[in-house]
XYZ file of C-alpha atoms in Angstrom:
767
model
C 0.036 -0.074 -0.002
C 1.123 3.622 -0.645
C 1.400 6.076 2.351
C -1.650 7.826 1.204
C -3.961 4.686 1.120
C -2.632 3.559 4.424
C -3.206 6.824 6.109
C -6.805 6.646 4.541
C -7.318 3.282 5.975
C -5.927 4.495 9.386
C -8.471 7.428 9.302
C -11.220 5.229 8.759
C -10.260 2.787 11.310
C -9.969 5.576 13.797
C -13.641 5.209 14.031
C -12.758 2.427 16.499
C -11.616 5.108 19.138
C -15.543 6.330 19.262
C -16.701 2.642 19.642
C -14.216 1.711 22.375
C -15.938 1.100 25.598
C -19.434 0.581 24.148
C -18.621 -2.165 21.844
C -16.117 -5.251 21.966
C -13.012 -5.298 19.940
C -14.279 -7.900 17.660
C -17.084 -5.849 16.845
C -15.215 -2.882 15.214
C -15.035 -4.270 11.925
C -18.746 -5.082 11.599
C -19.475 -1.312 12.068
C -16.525 0.077 10.351
C -16.716 -2.053 7.087
C -20.221 -1.379 6.109
C -19.973 2.454 6.914
C -16.805 2.421 4.533
C -18.897 0.749 1.897
C -21.781 3.215 2.341
C -19.484 6.124 2.070
C -17.600 4.784 -0.925
C -21.017 3.943 -2.724
C -22.344 7.408 -1.819
C -19.144 9.055 -3.508
C -19.065 7.080 -6.585
C -22.863 7.490 -7.159
C -22.921 11.100 -6.481
C -22.584 12.270 -10.124
C -25.373 9.893 -11.301
C -27.670 10.443 -8.692
C -29.766 13.096 -10.383
C -30.114 10.939 -13.614
C -31.420 8.103 -11.311
C -33.938 10.166 -9.327
C -35.108 11.720 -12.965
C -35.561 8.058 -14.246
C -37.368 7.058 -11.062
C -39.835 9.957 -11.487
C -40.454 8.716 -15.028
C -41.152 5.060 -14.406
C -42.836 5.334 -10.997
C -46.306 6.164 -12.554
C -45.969 3.082 -14.725
C -46.254 0.573 -11.772
C -43.578 -1.856 -13.422
C -42.567 -5.009 -11.699
C -39.686 -4.610 -9.231
C -37.356 -6.450 -11.514
C -37.980 -4.301 -14.674
C -37.847 -1.099 -12.512
C -34.505 -2.160 -11.109
C -33.091 -2.775 -14.605
C -34.106 0.593 -15.800
C -32.591 2.281 -12.900
C -29.403 0.589 -13.089
C -29.062 1.678 -16.723
C -29.734 5.045 -15.650
C -26.824 4.850 -12.969
C -24.528 3.316 -15.311
C -23.016 1.376 -12.291
C -23.797 -1.990 -10.710
C -25.822 -0.328 -8.154
C -27.995 2.609 -7.371
C -29.894 4.592 -4.572
C -33.287 6.413 -4.800
C -33.086 8.287 -1.471
C -33.215 12.148 -1.847
C -30.903 11.938 1.297
C -27.010 11.260 1.893
C -24.853 11.024 4.856
C -24.483 14.781 4.935
C -28.194 15.478 5.192
C -29.465 12.748 7.413
C -29.826 15.192 10.346
C -29.188 14.794 14.230
C -32.700 14.111 14.969
C -34.422 10.934 13.684
C -30.926 9.841 12.367
C -31.705 6.215 13.007
C -34.831 6.187 10.905
C -33.285 8.200 8.174
C -30.087 6.058 7.853
C -32.177 2.839 7.817
C -34.306 4.328 5.115
C -31.396 5.663 3.154
C -29.822 1.954 3.166
C -33.348 0.476 1.951
C -33.124 2.674 -1.043
C -30.185 0.807 -2.457
C -30.501 -1.605 -5.136
C -31.059 -5.254 -4.376
C -27.442 -6.474 -4.410
C -25.971 -3.461 -2.341
C -28.876 -3.685 -0.025
C -28.270 -7.469 0.547
C -24.685 -6.680 1.618
C -25.905 -4.335 4.510
C -28.522 -6.934 5.567
C -25.945 -9.798 5.771
C -23.556 -7.494 7.848
C -26.781 -7.195 10.264
C -25.891 -3.422 9.998
C -29.504 -2.524 11.273
C -28.758 -4.150 14.423
C -25.499 -2.130 14.873
C -27.358 1.028 13.943
C -29.867 0.418 16.589
C -26.895 -0.179 19.223
C -25.093 2.926 18.109
C -28.260 4.978 18.484
C -28.938 3.672 22.008
C -25.329 4.430 23.078
C -25.917 8.120 21.415
C -23.039 7.447 19.055
C -24.774 7.174 15.650
C -24.637 10.818 14.728
C -21.000 11.023 15.926
C -20.133 7.979 13.651
C -21.982 9.213 10.689
C -20.168 12.618 10.928
C -16.720 11.057 11.173
C -17.602 8.634 8.216
C -18.705 11.418 5.894
C -15.532 13.195 6.489
C -13.593 10.486 4.431
C -13.213 11.788 0.851
C -13.766 8.599 -1.118
C -14.550 10.109 -4.524
C -13.408 8.090 -7.374
C -11.219 11.145 -8.632
C -9.412 11.047 -5.482
C -9.372 7.416 -4.546
C -9.277 4.919 -7.598
C -10.979 1.584 -7.504
C -7.669 -0.125 -7.205
C -6.573 1.987 -4.251
C -9.937 1.764 -2.564
C -9.748 -1.973 -2.815
C -6.468 -1.692 -1.140
C -7.894 0.409 1.603
C -10.954 -2.047 2.049
C -8.449 -4.981 2.215
C -6.522 -3.178 4.940
C -9.629 -2.590 6.962
C -10.594 -6.350 6.497
C -7.028 -7.179 7.733
C -7.433 -5.097 10.930
C -10.804 -6.553 11.548
C -9.543 -10.099 11.189
C -6.541 -9.447 13.459
C -8.771 -7.718 15.930
C -10.861 -10.953 16.241
C -8.138 -13.423 15.653
C -10.069 -15.927 17.555
C -12.442 -16.466 14.405
C -10.132 -14.873 11.918
C -8.993 -17.963 10.281
C -12.679 -19.042 9.457
C -12.868 -16.237 6.827
C -9.415 -14.614 6.292
C -6.190 -16.066 5.052
C -3.099 -14.345 5.998
C -1.644 -12.040 3.439
C 1.690 -13.671 3.096
C 0.042 -16.912 2.099
C -2.345 -15.355 -0.296
C 0.684 -13.472 -2.102
C 2.789 -16.885 -2.257
C -0.374 -18.833 -3.564
C -1.243 -16.126 -5.929
C 2.350 -15.797 -7.397
C 2.561 -19.521 -7.887
C -0.577 -19.646 -9.774
C -0.291 -16.629 -12.078
C 3.601 -16.652 -12.872
C 3.388 -18.666 -16.122
C 0.561 -16.666 -17.880
C 2.644 -14.416 -20.035
C -0.304 -13.243 -22.005
C -2.312 -12.094 -18.912
C 0.694 -10.334 -17.621
C 1.438 -8.479 -20.879
C -1.494 -8.261 -23.505
C -3.771 -5.268 -23.501
C -7.369 -6.106 -23.020
C -6.746 -9.788 -22.058
C -9.657 -11.366 -20.244
C -9.124 -13.744 -17.483
C -11.465 -15.249 -14.758
C -10.698 -16.214 -11.069
C -12.677 -18.059 -8.801
C -12.585 -19.070 -5.103
C -15.312 -21.604 -3.901
C -14.467 -20.752 -0.221
C -14.230 -17.077 -0.823
C -14.262 -15.905 2.763
C -13.782 -12.131 2.803
C -12.480 -12.151 -0.808
C -8.717 -12.107 -0.078
C -7.687 -14.503 -2.789
C -9.932 -12.791 -5.299
C -8.547 -9.483 -4.507
C -4.716 -10.712 -4.537
C -5.227 -12.560 -7.747
C -6.647 -9.332 -9.495
C -4.210 -7.207 -7.827
C -1.270 -9.347 -9.107
C -2.262 -9.247 -12.699
C -3.310 -5.627 -12.665
C -0.107 -4.477 -11.134
C 1.837 -5.944 -13.974
C -0.833 -5.343 -16.824
C -3.210 -2.410 -15.861
C -5.029 -3.111 -19.146
C -5.960 -6.676 -18.504
C -9.628 -7.389 -17.540
C -10.077 -9.575 -14.298
C -13.549 -11.071 -13.560
C -13.983 -12.511 -10.121
C -16.325 -15.322 -9.110
C -16.775 -16.839 -5.741
C -19.047 -18.549 -3.170
C -19.093 -18.428 0.454
C -21.114 -20.087 3.407
C -20.620 -17.626 6.014
C -23.109 -14.765 5.586
C -20.787 -12.012 7.270
C -17.711 -13.261 5.308
C -19.987 -13.188 2.123
C -21.041 -9.588 2.864
C -17.634 -8.407 3.249
C -16.604 -10.204 -0.067
C -19.346 -8.840 -1.935
C -18.715 -5.378 -0.592
C -15.033 -5.656 -1.511
C -15.917 -6.780 -5.087
C -18.372 -3.941 -5.449
C -15.758 -1.381 -4.335
C -13.446 -2.718 -6.997
C -16.165 -2.388 -9.690
C -16.733 -6.058 -10.191
C -20.144 -7.771 -11.199
C -21.327 -8.718 -7.603
C -23.909 -11.088 -8.825
C -20.978 -13.497 -9.484
C -20.468 -13.769 -5.776
C -22.729 -16.330 -4.409
C -24.092 -17.359 -0.879
C -24.328 -21.044 0.194
C -22.426 -24.293 0.465
C -20.310 -24.985 -2.574
C -20.221 -28.759 -2.274
C -23.835 -29.325 -1.835
C -25.289 -26.208 -3.787
C -22.806 -25.156 -6.455
C -24.313 -21.820 -7.708
C -21.749 -21.557 -10.503
C -22.315 -24.992 -11.785
C -21.857 -24.365 -15.527
C -18.857 -22.076 -15.136
C -15.257 -22.936 -15.765
C -12.444 -20.666 -14.899
C -8.796 -19.571 -15.952
C -7.509 -19.521 -12.362
C -8.775 -20.782 -8.971
C -7.588 -20.051 -5.346
C -8.947 -21.726 -2.298
C -8.130 -22.043 1.428
C -10.833 -24.640 2.375
C -11.416 -25.420 6.006
C -9.070 -28.068 7.481
C -10.498 -31.340 8.850
C -14.279 -30.193 8.767
C -16.676 -33.021 8.349
C -19.415 -33.123 5.582
C -21.886 -35.292 7.481
C -24.459 -32.479 7.062
C -24.451 -32.755 3.256
C -23.387 -36.488 2.947
C -26.620 -37.431 1.037
C -26.167 -34.765 -1.488
C -22.481 -35.487 -1.979
C -23.004 -39.332 -2.262
C -26.078 -38.968 -4.635
C -23.866 -36.869 -7.058
C -21.148 -39.492 -6.797
C -23.383 -42.436 -7.393
C -25.706 -40.741 -10.129
C -23.285 -38.637 -11.920
C -19.972 -40.642 -11.603
C -17.232 -38.955 -13.660
C -19.672 -36.742 -15.309
C -20.051 -34.947 -11.990
C -17.574 -33.262 -9.605
C -16.767 -36.419 -7.479
C -16.306 -39.238 -9.750
C -12.763 -40.434 -8.694
C -14.079 -41.292 -5.007
C -15.195 -39.787 -1.795
C -13.063 -39.118 1.208
C -14.092 -40.098 4.756
C -16.896 -37.933 6.188
C -14.680 -36.355 8.810
C -12.555 -34.473 6.357
C -14.145 -32.621 3.219
C -10.621 -31.054 2.004
C -10.471 -33.340 -0.980
C -14.064 -32.810 -1.933
C -13.080 -28.907 -2.453
C -10.110 -30.123 -4.502
C -12.313 -32.227 -6.835
C -14.708 -29.430 -7.124
C -11.844 -27.113 -8.393
C -10.636 -29.706 -10.789
C -14.120 -29.899 -12.194
C -14.038 -26.089 -12.848
C -10.758 -26.013 -14.932
C -11.214 -24.495 -18.124
C -10.865 -26.870 -21.009
C -7.547 -27.431 -22.577
C -8.693 -26.379 -26.040
C -9.562 -22.986 -24.537
C -6.506 -22.305 -22.738
C -6.683 -24.578 -19.508
C -6.782 -23.426 -16.043
C -4.701 -23.568 -12.880
C -5.470 -24.054 -9.208
C -3.701 -23.038 -5.994
C -5.224 -24.620 -2.933
C -4.198 -24.807 0.702
C -4.525 -28.138 2.432
C -3.255 -29.633 5.627
C -1.142 -32.897 5.653
C -4.038 -35.300 5.723
C -4.879 -35.207 1.798
C -1.251 -36.222 1.107
C -1.252 -39.695 2.646
C -4.711 -40.404 4.485
C -6.267 -43.536 3.244
C -4.649 -46.891 1.919
C -4.901 -48.491 -1.715
C -8.503 -48.557 -2.723
C -9.837 -45.885 -0.353
C -11.560 -42.904 -1.587
C -8.667 -40.461 -0.649
C -6.144 -42.724 -2.430
C -8.493 -43.068 -5.498
C -8.723 -39.086 -5.641
C -4.946 -38.814 -5.521
C -4.675 -41.625 -8.274
C -7.126 -39.560 -10.536
C -5.171 -36.506 -10.026
C -1.717 -37.940 -10.590
C -2.624 -40.308 -13.581
C -4.284 -37.446 -15.084
C -1.174 -35.556 -14.783
C -2.912 -32.612 -12.948
C -0.573 -31.994 -10.094
C 2.417 -29.573 -10.879
C 3.865 -28.861 -7.407
C 3.444 -29.056 -3.738
C 5.053 -26.529 -1.374
C 5.399 -27.263 2.311
C 4.929 -24.312 4.491
C 6.109 -23.595 8.043
C 3.813 -24.293 10.902
C 2.120 -21.608 12.904
C 1.355 -19.679 9.686
C -2.525 -19.357 10.355
C -4.653 -17.693 12.738
C -6.673 -20.596 14.165
C -4.161 -23.400 13.705
C -0.668 -24.246 14.004
C -0.598 -27.451 12.075
C 1.680 -28.252 9.005
C -0.018 -26.887 5.742
C 0.846 -27.232 2.107
C 0.025 -25.341 -1.191
C -1.024 -27.600 -4.048
C -0.573 -26.210 -7.515
C -2.601 -28.174 -10.324
C -3.124 -27.489 -13.815
C -4.382 -29.143 -17.169
C -1.985 -26.917 -19.257
C 1.479 -28.274 -18.165
C 4.564 -27.169 -20.113
C 6.330 -30.037 -22.086
C 9.159 -30.283 -19.761
C 6.751 -30.656 -16.584
C 4.558 -33.380 -18.066
C 4.636 -36.481 -15.928
C 6.489 -34.693 -13.284
C 5.891 -33.382 -9.823
C 7.909 -30.820 -8.000
C 7.975 -30.927 -4.291
C 9.288 -27.808 -2.418
C 10.228 -27.902 1.300
C 9.785 -24.288 2.535
C 9.293 -25.181 6.167
C 12.115 -23.081 7.203
C 11.282 -20.094 5.139
C 9.867 -17.901 7.779
C 10.549 -15.080 10.233
C 9.087 -14.949 13.910
C 6.552 -12.284 14.526
C 6.935 -10.041 17.398
C 3.411 -10.503 18.660
C 1.513 -13.572 17.583
C -2.130 -13.301 16.142
C -4.123 -16.217 17.401
C -1.906 -19.284 16.312
C 0.105 -17.221 13.848
C 3.448 -16.861 15.062
C 5.256 -16.951 11.776
C 5.293 -14.963 8.492
C 6.802 -15.113 5.281
C 8.604 -11.853 3.875
C 9.002 -11.072 0.047
C 12.362 -12.812 0.085
C 10.956 -16.079 1.300
C 8.177 -15.792 -1.232
C 10.456 -15.059 -3.864
C 12.859 -18.165 -3.024
C 9.754 -20.526 -3.627
C 8.436 -18.795 -6.550
C 11.809 -18.798 -8.445
C 12.175 -22.510 -7.604
C 8.847 -23.272 -8.945
C 9.538 -21.273 -12.099
C 12.932 -22.955 -12.706
C 11.320 -26.374 -12.157
C 14.778 -27.892 -11.155
C 15.712 -29.860 -7.912
C 17.710 -28.145 -5.345
C 19.803 -29.744 -2.940
C 19.330 -28.822 0.712
C 20.922 -25.365 0.923
C 21.513 -23.601 4.330
C 19.315 -20.615 4.786
C 20.681 -17.416 6.381
C 17.858 -17.459 9.021
C 18.437 -16.960 12.740
C 17.995 -19.975 15.114
C 14.698 -19.926 16.939
C 14.860 -18.753 20.456
C 14.792 -21.521 23.002
C 12.817 -21.350 25.995
C 14.913 -20.918 29.147
C 12.156 -22.229 31.448
C 12.903 -25.384 33.540
C 15.976 -27.534 33.780
C 18.477 -26.815 30.931
C 20.611 -29.720 29.658
C 24.362 -29.784 30.525
C 25.109 -30.683 26.925
C 22.255 -29.055 24.875
C 21.175 -30.435 21.648
C 23.101 -29.160 18.809
C 21.322 -26.528 16.698
C 20.106 -27.878 13.315
C 20.472 -25.404 10.510
C 17.434 -24.084 8.498
C 17.455 -25.491 4.911
C 15.570 -25.313 1.606
C 15.312 -28.081 -0.760
C 13.184 -29.275 -3.741
C 13.017 -32.449 -5.583
C 11.166 -33.574 -8.757
C 9.525 -36.940 -9.012
C 7.796 -38.981 -11.814
C 4.041 -39.008 -11.092
C 4.055 -42.902 -10.893
C 6.720 -42.856 -8.068
C 3.983 -41.872 -5.707
C 1.961 -44.991 -6.531
C 2.190 -48.671 -5.333
C 0.311 -51.867 -5.895
C -0.995 -53.482 -2.599
C -0.485 -57.142 -2.752
C -2.289 -59.613 -0.421
C 0.082 -62.099 0.930
C -1.286 -65.323 2.343
C 0.280 -68.189 4.450
C -1.230 -71.572 5.171
C -3.589 -72.271 7.865
C -2.226 -74.943 10.356
C -4.652 -76.531 12.785
C -4.679 -79.285 15.329
C -7.864 -80.884 17.042
C -8.665 -82.845 20.092
C -11.809 -84.035 21.856
C -10.599 -83.177 25.262
C -13.072 -82.653 28.181
C -12.048 -79.216 28.726
C -12.670 -78.289 24.977
C -16.177 -79.889 24.620
C -17.138 -78.546 27.831
C -17.452 -75.028 26.334
C -20.110 -76.308 24.112
C -22.635 -76.225 26.992
C -22.702 -72.355 26.452
C -24.083 -70.481 23.391
C -21.730 -69.211 21.081
C -20.745 -65.327 20.766
C -22.185 -62.797 21.613
C -24.038 -64.997 24.293
C -21.097 -67.158 25.276
C -19.954 -64.993 28.401
C -23.228 -64.400 29.720
C -24.566 -68.020 29.376
C -21.437 -69.269 31.050
C -22.108 -66.849 34.039
C -25.698 -68.045 34.163
C -24.765 -71.587 34.356
C -21.944 -71.044 36.961
C -24.238 -68.999 39.150
C -27.633 -70.890 38.784
C -27.252 -74.043 36.747
C -24.654 -76.207 38.361
C -27.233 -78.271 39.906
C -29.395 -78.914 36.847
C -30.099 -82.257 35.859
C -29.246 -82.984 32.212
C -32.112 -85.299 31.763
C -34.556 -83.390 33.772
C -37.526 -81.188 32.521
C -36.223 -78.096 34.335
C -32.827 -77.924 32.411
C -32.382 -74.388 31.351
C -35.602 -72.932 33.205
C -34.507 -69.353 34.633
C -37.873 -68.052 35.321
C -37.090 -67.508 39.037
C -33.702 -65.742 38.488
C -34.904 -63.575 35.490
C -34.749 -60.348 37.450
C -31.240 -61.085 38.888
C -29.861 -62.052 35.484
C -31.265 -58.882 33.825
C -29.735 -56.739 36.477
C -26.437 -58.424 35.810
C -26.606 -58.054 32.245
C -27.617 -54.384 32.449
C -24.529 -53.770 34.574
C -21.852 -55.934 32.853
C -23.209 -56.558 29.180
C -25.152 -53.424 28.187
C -24.271 -54.101 24.625
C -26.754 -57.137 24.572
C -29.950 -56.226 22.811
C -33.416 -57.615 24.141
C -33.728 -60.393 21.569
C -30.448 -61.680 22.705
C -31.296 -61.328 26.270
C -34.345 -63.384 25.650
C -32.414 -65.939 24.018
C -29.967 -66.316 26.704
C -32.948 -66.849 28.975
C -34.851 -69.353 26.702
C -34.824 -72.955 27.697
C -34.844 -73.889 24.090
C -31.316 -72.329 23.756
C -29.803 -74.276 26.619
C -31.464 -77.515 25.440
C -30.018 -76.973 21.880
C -26.637 -76.511 23.504
C -26.901 -79.457 25.560
C -27.889 -81.544 22.570
C -24.618 -80.226 20.795
C -22.619 -81.209 23.930
C -23.741 -84.623 24.156
C -23.012 -85.098 20.467
C -19.587 -83.937 21.214
C -19.294 -86.517 23.937
C -20.383 -89.289 21.692
C -17.785 -88.208 19.121
C -15.309 -88.126 22.026
C -16.182 -91.783 22.868
C -15.382 -92.886 19.247
C -12.480 -90.711 18.427
C -10.719 -90.360 21.737
C -8.953 -87.647 23.594
C -5.758 -87.795 21.737
C -4.399 -84.646 20.076
C -4.230 -84.744 16.088
C -1.867 -82.383 14.203
C -3.305 -82.889 10.822
C -6.671 -81.237 10.372
C -6.974 -82.771 6.952
C -8.078 -85.940 8.413
C -10.726 -84.356 10.685
C -13.881 -84.922 8.175
C -12.776 -88.574 7.867
C -12.625 -89.110 11.552
C -16.035 -87.746 11.976
C -17.559 -89.840 9.100
C -16.111 -92.801 10.534
C -18.068 -92.417 13.789
C -21.202 -92.867 11.983
C -22.756 -89.990 13.998
C -24.699 -87.546 11.881
C -24.046 -83.836 12.273
C -26.207 -80.868 10.977
C -24.169 -77.781 9.863
C -24.891 -75.797 13.202
C -23.486 -78.698 15.357
C -20.567 -79.332 13.149
C -19.425 -75.678 12.904
C -19.711 -75.384 16.828
C -17.820 -78.605 17.552
C -15.103 -77.925 15.281
C -14.637 -74.504 16.583
C -14.451 -75.973 20.179
C -11.973 -78.709 19.594
C -9.698 -77.163 17.026
C -7.048 -74.511 17.301
C -4.230 -72.884 15.280
C -0.932 -74.640 15.700
C 2.318 -73.566 13.903
C 3.834 -77.129 14.195
C 0.639 -78.715 12.740
C 0.098 -79.751 9.116
C -1.255 -77.294 6.608
C -4.859 -77.388 5.911
C -5.666 -78.229 2.402
C -8.658 -76.176 0.913
C -8.785 -77.870 -2.418
C -6.929 -80.341 -4.696
C -6.787 -79.159 -8.205
C -7.142 -81.525 -11.291
C -5.515 -80.512 -14.703
C -4.169 -77.320 -13.249
C -0.523 -76.523 -13.321
C 1.381 -75.884 -10.148
C 2.062 -72.112 -9.467
C 3.414 -71.640 -6.000
C 3.622 -67.875 -6.268
C -0.252 -67.673 -6.465
C -0.930 -70.496 -4.045
C -0.859 -73.663 -6.079
C 1.715 -76.105 -4.713
C 2.579 -79.549 -6.070
C 2.357 -82.221 -3.262
C 2.980 -85.887 -3.895
C 1.970 -85.483 -7.559
C -1.111 -83.356 -6.862
C -1.615 -79.563 -7.153
C -2.837 -78.432 -3.766
C -4.544 -75.190 -2.823
C -4.152 -74.522 1.095
C -6.627 -72.536 3.342
C -5.226 -69.307 4.259
C -4.743 -68.144 7.950
C -6.365 -64.766 8.279
C -4.073 -63.776 11.367
C -1.031 -64.266 9.013
C -2.265 -62.383 6.217
C -0.162 -59.559 5.124
C -0.035 -56.755 2.594
C 3.022 -55.631 0.695
C 3.133 -52.201 -1.275
C 5.073 -52.807 -4.449
C 6.293 -49.590 -6.104
C 4.594 -48.922 -9.582
C 6.953 -49.481 -12.575
C 5.160 -48.679 -15.829
C 8.121 -49.898 -17.778
C 7.343 -53.553 -17.033
C 4.312 -55.816 -16.862
C 2.510 -55.687 -13.632
C 3.044 -59.410 -13.049
C 6.725 -59.303 -13.670
C 6.964 -56.444 -11.159
C 4.886 -58.042 -8.583
C 6.598 -61.519 -8.711
C 10.081 -60.043 -8.774
C 9.289 -58.162 -5.531
C 7.692 -61.337 -4.033
C 10.684 -63.427 -4.581
C 13.097 -60.678 -3.318
C 11.203 -59.551 -0.321
C 8.773 -62.088 0.778
C 9.810 -65.602 -0.264
C 13.331 -65.745 1.384
C 11.560 -64.937 4.862
C 8.313 -67.001 4.561
C 8.780 -69.634 1.866
C 5.251 -71.095 2.373
C 3.606 -67.678 1.417
C 1.828 -66.881 -1.880
C 0.144 -63.902 -3.524
C -3.649 -63.753 -3.396
C -4.506 -63.484 -7.240
C -8.137 -62.894 -6.689
C -7.372 -59.150 -5.103
C -7.402 -57.177 -8.446
C -7.551 -53.628 -8.910
C -11.028 -52.326 -10.204
C -9.723 -49.925 -12.825
C -6.893 -51.904 -14.505
C -7.807 -55.372 -13.499
C -4.451 -56.465 -12.584
C -3.276 -58.309 -9.434
C -2.949 -55.933 -6.542
C -4.991 -52.838 -5.497
C -3.262 -49.579 -6.590
C -2.845 -46.809 -4.289
C -1.263 -43.447 -4.122
C 0.368 -41.387 -1.412
C 2.619 -38.411 -1.282
C 4.995 -38.922 1.768
C 6.304 -35.464 1.807
C 8.351 -35.565 5.075
C 9.870 -38.912 4.214
C 11.529 -37.439 1.006
C 12.986 -34.585 2.851
C 13.796 -36.376 6.074
C 17.588 -35.719 7.261
C 18.843 -38.529 9.637
C 20.489 -37.088 12.889
C 22.599 -39.719 14.626
C 21.992 -40.029 18.370
C 24.633 -38.697 20.923
C 27.417 -41.133 22.037
C 26.168 -43.669 24.603
C 29.040 -42.728 26.823
C 28.089 -39.089 26.764
C 24.416 -39.888 27.701
C 25.578 -42.116 30.549
C 27.785 -39.404 31.897
C 24.903 -36.902 31.827
C 22.477 -39.488 33.471
C 25.363 -40.030 36.387
C 25.617 -36.467 36.831
C 21.896 -35.913 37.100
C 21.545 -38.807 39.602
C 24.269 -37.545 41.830
C 22.603 -34.081 41.980
C 19.364 -35.696 42.668
C 20.761 -37.896 45.500
C 22.508 -34.653 47.081
C 19.103 -32.869 47.013
C 17.405 -35.903 48.642
C 20.267 -35.860 51.170
C 19.749 -32.155 52.032
C 15.883 -33.004 52.503
C 16.771 -35.886 54.783
C 19.054 -33.676 56.864
């Protein structure tokens, strides 16, 4: 900002001195901003007011519909707004000023009037009037000379942005909800616009800019300002949508002051109600909320995903309901201008979650897959922590485009800018760091050069350490602040998740202890039926008619269930109390005893002979009884024989995929779910999928577990190949620098010194 615009902003903000004491600091902006807008609109409209009033006198007798009347008045004003009141701020008068001011505001055209309504300006007018401050406030505001010939649209935009900044910082508890720090805005804007030579040089070039989470319009303003500073003859058209009514009012006011068509600024939820559904844009900038769930609009999102698929916004997949960041990213991708019309570019600020959350096949992974396989991701910049007003977490700027330069195709640039910051003298909420012009230039140059940068030491002072508490005798060595960048092929972030199986090994034994458990119903009733039997049933006669009858104990049992088994439902409780349940279990127990009498109580370590042993007894078993008895008498035993699932005929052996040759037969074993594992095999598009998978398996798995195999039934839904494709961007792993631990002797010496000091202190206490 120039000194004159800064002085003007300071003069306008000085209205806060009048408000101090009667209003909270966080309310200053809610009064100052609409007053500033009102004064600016009045100054801009002054030369056209007579024309509008003349036109109003002409059309009023015609009784036209409101919409037609507004169109004619807008045409007469030659602006994007009008006011039909005979008054202005200078003629409101001291008496009746509240009613006069409210009437004056109601005479604005619909879009301008709506801004004041969403500011809830009427409520603040009433509060000012009650505090006897309204007349004084109006007098101070009308003293600001905001005529277009004195303050251009561009300068007025800067003034209004400065007022928005002061408002955000004065209410930093909620600033992050609607205001992105200026340094982050400048960085993201410079990354997105730097390659558009036409927009930065050609006269009359038209560019559109869009923010689906517009907030107070900071990104829209910065994007327009960036281009117009370099090319004043360019035409920038701003579009946006915002959920918060107050932020929407501020954004719309800012765009109105800048001469933009404010009908392009919409109010509502971008994800569930896209009010610019048919529009595509040249540039998009966004700072969506971090980690905010989308449960309220879950049905709308899932319906669009299911019905429209890739013809809609969310075709690639849906992230978990607890974090909607990637939904905003997919929304922006759907808004990219078609490549045959010049394409588009996106700059979006996200937290770390979208980089790696979700394994292969998950919604998050499929979204990353779509972005990388479509070659849309150009760069990701890691920002320092503590850069935002309401969070100190790690954040990243993603730059995406569908018009990559030839040398960038198939490539992604990762820039580690986590040490590019200076400490702020005074924190603003959680914002404790800021990036100066040099820091922003360093990242921008790196992005423009598109070359890897080896970790280079920055000329940055070390962060001041806290001197509270006990200080180490040998403090940890300071690590220098560095800057680095790396370039990767898009496929390097991908992997194929193979499911690795190992054979099930089981033993069985019809011992008394094992078959005794069959008296009790299986889960989820096993524990409660065991307690019931041990408490009330030990004297039951297995041949008596009263076996399992619990009528006399039902109240006690229900009380115990309520205290110890609250998860049980009423139907399950009734089953536990039903004599039929107990007699059915008793029948299974007695069947197991009969089997025990024929098979014996020896342990058998080859489950493959189990069915044959059962059949040899001649005792018939239904499916329920066999399942429960088998579960009771068998267990996993790593020393037992492998359990055969199937013997294949006329099928060649293929041990890599679970077909083993045993004694002249091709055998498939049952897999052990507890031993199941997954291996992530890096993608290698230069070789066939199976060749890559098998080479990895033979090198990394088979030497350690020779009886393992690849589950060939787990195939990717898109390419149909074995293994589920996943994508993640492990940013920190790529820039991790190993720091060796201190020498053990040094640590031992320090521990001895501390122990001696503690003992000395204890000795003093004892004395």
